[in-house]
């Protein structure tokens, strides 16, 4: 079967990984890369052509190529969000990748575009994954959970049933979100954090050990200038 043509935005580690996974485990043939002009150092990447954004539509016309935006969580996913909207306006269909080594029943599941699901994720029935959202390897997404748009979930994260994750949220390694919890938009959930209550928008929640480290370096307004809220420990959550 003839494969669809794909071009990837980005020339960093994530772009290289995306190229590997799309090539090894999808219906796509990766044909090249696109970056902003100021980041175009060489005219090739991973032995494929790399072009500046200004030349993308001529080299890789949207009528012939789909696009994947391979940007991680820079500025709380806002950079990836900007490129997502820009390339949709340019007429590109944005591709998604769901690893064949992920456990996904597809019963009642919904996936947006420009989604990337690495291996060993478990996505239970009726869970919904929003557009432009990245699930790194080894997470549990519980039944009827709703993951918003422009979200980045790292690894070994447990999201229980009926959880709602707001847009532009980052969830760190080994975090746990109890069932029926609502995570507001633009949250940072730190590594190892236990979230047992609903959160507030534009806030960061970290475990006690991490909070102590941040305070020791006088960095309690880390990321977006908001106070760091401590969670975790033997008994307490948010």
CSV table of C-alpha atoms in Angstrom, one decimal:
chain,number,residue,atom,x,y,z
A,1,UNK,CA,0.0,0.0,0.0
A,2,UNK,CA,1.3,3.4,-0.9
A,3,UNK,CA,2.1,5.5,2.1
A,4,UNK,CA,0.9,9.1,2.7
A,5,UNK,CA,3.5,11.8,2.6
A,6,UNK,CA,4.4,13.6,5.8
A,7,UNK,CA,6.6,16.6,6.6
A,8,UNK,CA,7.6,17.3,10.2
A,9,UNK,CA,8.0,20.8,11.8
A,10,UNK,CA,11.2,20.8,13.9
A,11,UNK,CA,14.8,19.6,13.8
A,12,UNK,CA,15.4,18.7,17.4
A,13,UNK,CA,15.3,15.4,19.4
A,14,UNK,CA,11.5,15.2,19.3
A,15,UNK,CA,11.5,15.7,15.5
A,16,UNK,CA,14.0,12.9,15.1
A,17,UNK,CA,11.9,10.6,17.3
A,18,UNK,CA,8.8,11.5,15.4
A,19,UNK,CA,10.5,10.6,12.2
A,20,UNK,CA,11.5,7.2,13.6
A,21,UNK,CA,8.1,6.3,14.9
A,22,UNK,CA,6.1,7.5,11.8
A,23,UNK,CA,8.5,5.6,9.6
A,24,UNK,CA,8.5,2.4,11.6
A,25,UNK,CA,4.9,2.3,12.7
A,26,UNK,CA,2.5,4.3,10.7
A,27,UNK,CA,0.9,4.8,7.3
A,28,UNK,CA,3.2,7.7,6.6
A,29,UNK,CA,6.4,8.2,4.7
A,30,UNK,CA,8.4,11.1,6.2
A,31,UNK,CA,9.7,13.3,3.4
A,32,UNK,CA,11.4,16.3,5.1
A,33,UNK,CA,11.5,18.9,7.8
A,34,UNK,CA,10.4,22.5,8.2
A,35,UNK,CA,11.8,25.1,10.7
A,36,UNK,CA,11.6,28.8,11.3
A,37,UNK,CA,14.2,30.5,9.1
A,38,UNK,CA,16.4,31.6,12.0
A,39,UNK,CA,16.8,28.0,13.2
A,40,UNK,CA,17.6,26.5,9.8
A,41,UNK,CA,21.3,25.6,10.2
A,42,UNK,CA,21.7,23.0,7.4
A,43,UNK,CA,19.6,22.1,4.4
A,44,UNK,CA,19.1,18.5,5.6
A,45,UNK,CA,18.1,16.7,8.8
A,46,UNK,CA,18.1,12.9,9.3
A,47,UNK,CA,19.2,12.6,5.7
A,48,UNK,CA,16.1,14.4,4.5
A,49,UNK,CA,15.6,17.9,3.1
A,50,UNK,CA,15.0,20.7,5.7
A,51,UNK,CA,13.6,24.0,4.6
A,52,UNK,CA,12.6,27.3,6.1
A,53,UNK,CA,8.9,28.0,6.9
A,54,UNK,CA,8.8,30.6,4.1
A,55,UNK,CA,9.6,27.8,1.6
A,56,UNK,CA,7.5,25.1,3.1
A,57,UNK,CA,4.4,25.4,0.8
A,58,UNK,CA,6.5,25.4,-2.3
A,59,UNK,CA,8.6,22.4,-1.3
A,60,UNK,CA,5.9,20.5,0.5
A,61,UNK,CA,2.5,21.7,-0.8
A,62,UNK,CA,-0.4,21.0,1.6
A,63,UNK,CA,-2.3,19.4,-1.2
A,64,UNK,CA,0.3,16.6,-1.2
A,65,UNK,CA,1.8,16.5,2.3
A,66,UNK,CA,0.4,16.2,5.8
A,67,UNK,CA,2.3,17.9,8.7
A,68,UNK,CA,3.2,17.0,12.2
A,69,UNK,CA,4.3,19.7,14.7
A,70,UNK,CA,7.1,18.2,16.7
A,71,UNK,CA,7.6,20.7,19.5
A,72,UNK,CA,7.6,19.8,23.1
A,73,UNK,CA,6.3,21.8,26.1
A,74,UNK,CA,8.2,25.1,25.5
A,75,UNK,CA,6.4,28.0,27.2
A,76,UNK,CA,3.7,25.7,28.6
A,77,UNK,CA,3.0,24.3,25.1
A,78,UNK,CA,2.3,27.8,23.6
A,79,UNK,CA,4.9,27.5,20.9
A,80,UNK,CA,3.4,24.2,19.7
A,81,UNK,CA,0.0,25.7,19.9
A,82,UNK,CA,1.0,28.7,17.7
A,83,UNK,CA,2.5,26.4,15.1
A,84,UNK,CA,-0.5,24.2,15.2
A,85,UNK,CA,-2.8,27.1,14.3
A,86,UNK,CA,-0.5,28.6,11.8
A,87,UNK,CA,-0.1,25.4,9.7
A,88,UNK,CA,-3.8,24.7,9.9
A,89,UNK,CA,-4.4,28.2,8.4
A,90,UNK,CA,-1.9,27.3,5.7
A,91,UNK,CA,-4.1,24.4,4.7
A,92,UNK,CA,-2.1,21.4,6.1
A,93,UNK,CA,-3.8,18.4,7.5
A,94,UNK,CA,-2.1,17.6,10.8
A,95,UNK,CA,-1.2,14.0,11.3
A,96,UNK,CA,-1.5,12.0,14.6
A,97,UNK,CA,0.5,9.0,15.7
A,98,UNK,CA,-0.8,6.3,18.1
A,99,UNK,CA,1.8,3.6,18.8
A,100,UNK,CA,0.8,0.1,17.9
A,101,UNK,CA,2.5,-0.8,21.2
A,102,UNK,CA,0.1,1.4,23.2
A,103,UNK,CA,-3.0,-0.3,24.8
A,104,UNK,CA,-6.0,1.4,23.4
A,105,UNK,CA,-9.4,-0.3,23.0
A,106,UNK,CA,-10.9,2.5,20.8
A,107,UNK,CA,-14.3,1.9,22.4
A,108,UNK,CA,-15.7,5.4,22.7
A,109,UNK,CA,-12.2,7.0,22.4
A,110,UNK,CA,-11.7,10.2,20.6
A,111,UNK,CA,-8.4,11.7,19.4
A,112,UNK,CA,-7.7,15.2,18.0
A,113,UNK,CA,-5.2,16.0,15.3
A,114,UNK,CA,-1.5,16.5,15.9
A,115,UNK,CA,-1.6,14.0,18.8
A,116,UNK,CA,1.4,11.8,19.6
A,117,UNK,CA,1.0,8.7,21.8
A,118,UNK,CA,4.2,6.8,22.6
A,119,UNK,CA,4.5,3.1,23.4
A,120,UNK,CA,3.2,1.6,26.6
A,121,UNK,CA,0.4,4.1,27.2
A,122,UNK,CA,-2.8,2.5,28.5
A,123,UNK,CA,-5.9,4.5,27.3
A,124,UNK,CA,-9.1,3.0,28.7
A,125,UNK,CA,-12.5,3.0,26.9
A,126,UNK,CA,-14.3,6.3,26.5
A,127,UNK,CA,-11.2,8.5,27.2
A,128,UNK,CA,-10.8,11.5,25.0
A,129,UNK,CA,-7.5,13.1,23.9
A,130,UNK,CA,-7.6,16.6,22.7
A,131,UNK,CA,-5.8,18.1,19.7
A,132,UNK,CA,-2.0,18.9,19.7
A,133,UNK,CA,-1.5,16.8,22.8
A,134,UNK,CA,1.6,14.6,23.6
A,135,UNK,CA,1.6,11.5,25.7
A,136,UNK,CA,5.1,10.3,26.3
A,137,UNK,CA,5.7,6.6,27.2
A,138,UNK,CA,4.1,4.6,30.0
A,139,UNK,CA,1.1,6.6,31.2
A,140,UNK,CA,-2.3,5.4,32.4
A,141,UNK,CA,-5.3,7.4,31.1
A,142,UNK,CA,-8.4,6.2,32.9
A,143,UNK,CA,-11.9,5.6,31.6
A,144,UNK,CA,-14.0,8.6,30.6
A,145,UNK,CA,-11.0,10.9,31.2
A,146,UNK,CA,-10.9,14.1,29.1
A,147,UNK,CA,-7.4,15.4,28.2
A,148,UNK,CA,-7.6,19.0,26.8
A,149,UNK,CA,-5.8,20.6,23.8
A,150,UNK,CA,-2.1,21.5,23.7
A,151,UNK,CA,-1.3,19.3,26.7
A,152,UNK,CA,2.0,17.5,27.5
A,153,UNK,CA,2.0,14.4,29.7
A,154,UNK,CA,5.5,13.0,30.4
A,155,UNK,CA,5.9,9.4,31.7
A,156,UNK,CA,4.5,7.1,34.4
A,157,UNK,CA,1.6,9.5,35.0
A,158,UNK,CA,-1.6,8.0,36.5
A,159,UNK,CA,-4.8,9.9,35.4
A,160,UNK,CA,-7.8,8.1,37.0
A,161,UNK,CA,-11.3,7.8,35.7
A,162,UNK,CA,-13.4,10.8,34.9
A,163,UNK,CA,-10.5,13.3,35.3
A,164,UNK,CA,-10.6,16.4,33.2
A,165,UNK,CA,-7.3,18.0,32.2
A,166,UNK,CA,-7.4,21.7,31.0
A,167,UNK,CA,-5.7,23.1,27.9
A,168,UNK,CA,-2.0,24.0,27.9
A,169,UNK,CA,-1.2,21.9,31.0
A,170,UNK,CA,2.1,20.1,31.7
A,171,UNK,CA,2.2,17.0,33.9
A,172,UNK,CA,5.5,15.7,35.2
A,173,UNK,CA,6.9,12.2,35.7
A,174,UNK,CA,5.1,10.0,38.3
A,175,UNK,CA,2.3,12.5,39.0
A,176,UNK,CA,-1.0,11.0,40.1
A,177,UNK,CA,-4.4,12.6,39.5
A,178,UNK,CA,-7.3,11.1,41.6
A,179,UNK,CA,-10.6,10.2,40.0
A,180,UNK,CA,-13.1,12.9,39.1
A,181,UNK,CA,-10.5,15.7,39.6
A,182,UNK,CA,-10.6,18.7,37.3
A,183,UNK,CA,-7.2,20.2,36.4
A,184,UNK,CA,-7.6,23.8,35.3
A,185,UNK,CA,-6.0,25.2,32.1
A,186,UNK,CA,-2.4,26.3,32.1
A,187,UNK,CA,-1.3,24.2,35.1
A,188,UNK,CA,2.1,22.7,35.8
A,189,UNK,CA,1.8,19.5,37.8
A,190,UNK,CA,5.3,18.6,39.0
A,191,UNK,CA,6.9,15.2,39.2
A,192,UNK,CA,5.6,13.0,41.9
A,193,UNK,CA,2.7,15.3,42.8
A,194,UNK,CA,-0.5,13.8,44.1
A,195,UNK,CA,-3.6,15.8,43.1
A,196,UNK,CA,-6.6,15.1,45.2
A,197,UNK,CA,-8.6,18.3,44.7
A,198,UNK,CA,-9.5,20.5,41.8
A,199,UNK,CA,-6.9,23.0,40.8
A,200,UNK,CA,-7.0,26.7,39.8
A,201,UNK,CA,-6.0,28.1,36.4
A,202,UNK,CA,-2.4,29.4,35.8
A,203,UNK,CA,-1.0,27.6,38.8
A,204,UNK,CA,1.8,25.1,39.6
A,205,UNK,CA,1.5,22.2,42.0
A,206,UNK,CA,4.7,20.4,43.2
A,207,UNK,CA,5.5,17.9,45.9
A,208,UNK,CA,7.1,19.1,49.1
A,209,UNK,CA,10.6,18.1,48.2
A,210,UNK,CA,10.5,20.0,44.9
A,211,UNK,CA,9.0,23.0,46.6
A,212,UNK,CA,11.9,23.1,49.1
A,213,UNK,CA,14.4,23.0,46.3
A,214,UNK,CA,12.6,25.9,44.5
A,215,UNK,CA,12.6,28.0,47.6
A,216,UNK,CA,16.2,27.3,48.3
A,217,UNK,CA,17.1,28.9,44.9
A,218,UNK,CA,14.7,31.7,45.5
A,219,UNK,CA,12.5,30.5,42.7
A,220,UNK,CA,9.0,30.3,44.2
A,221,UNK,CA,7.7,32.3,41.2
A,222,UNK,CA,9.0,29.6,38.8
A,223,UNK,CA,7.5,29.5,35.2
A,224,UNK,CA,4.6,32.1,35.1
A,225,UNK,CA,5.3,34.2,38.2
A,226,UNK,CA,2.8,32.3,40.3
A,227,UNK,CA,3.3,31.1,43.8
A,228,UNK,CA,4.3,27.4,44.1
A,229,UNK,CA,1.7,25.3,45.8
A,230,UNK,CA,2.9,22.3,47.7
A,231,UNK,CA,1.2,18.9,47.5
A,232,UNK,CA,2.1,15.4,48.4
A,233,UNK,CA,3.5,13.8,51.5
A,234,UNK,CA,1.9,10.9,53.4
A,235,UNK,CA,-1.6,12.4,53.7
A,236,UNK,CA,-2.1,15.6,51.8
A,237,UNK,CA,-3.0,16.5,48.3
A,238,UNK,CA,-4.1,19.7,46.7
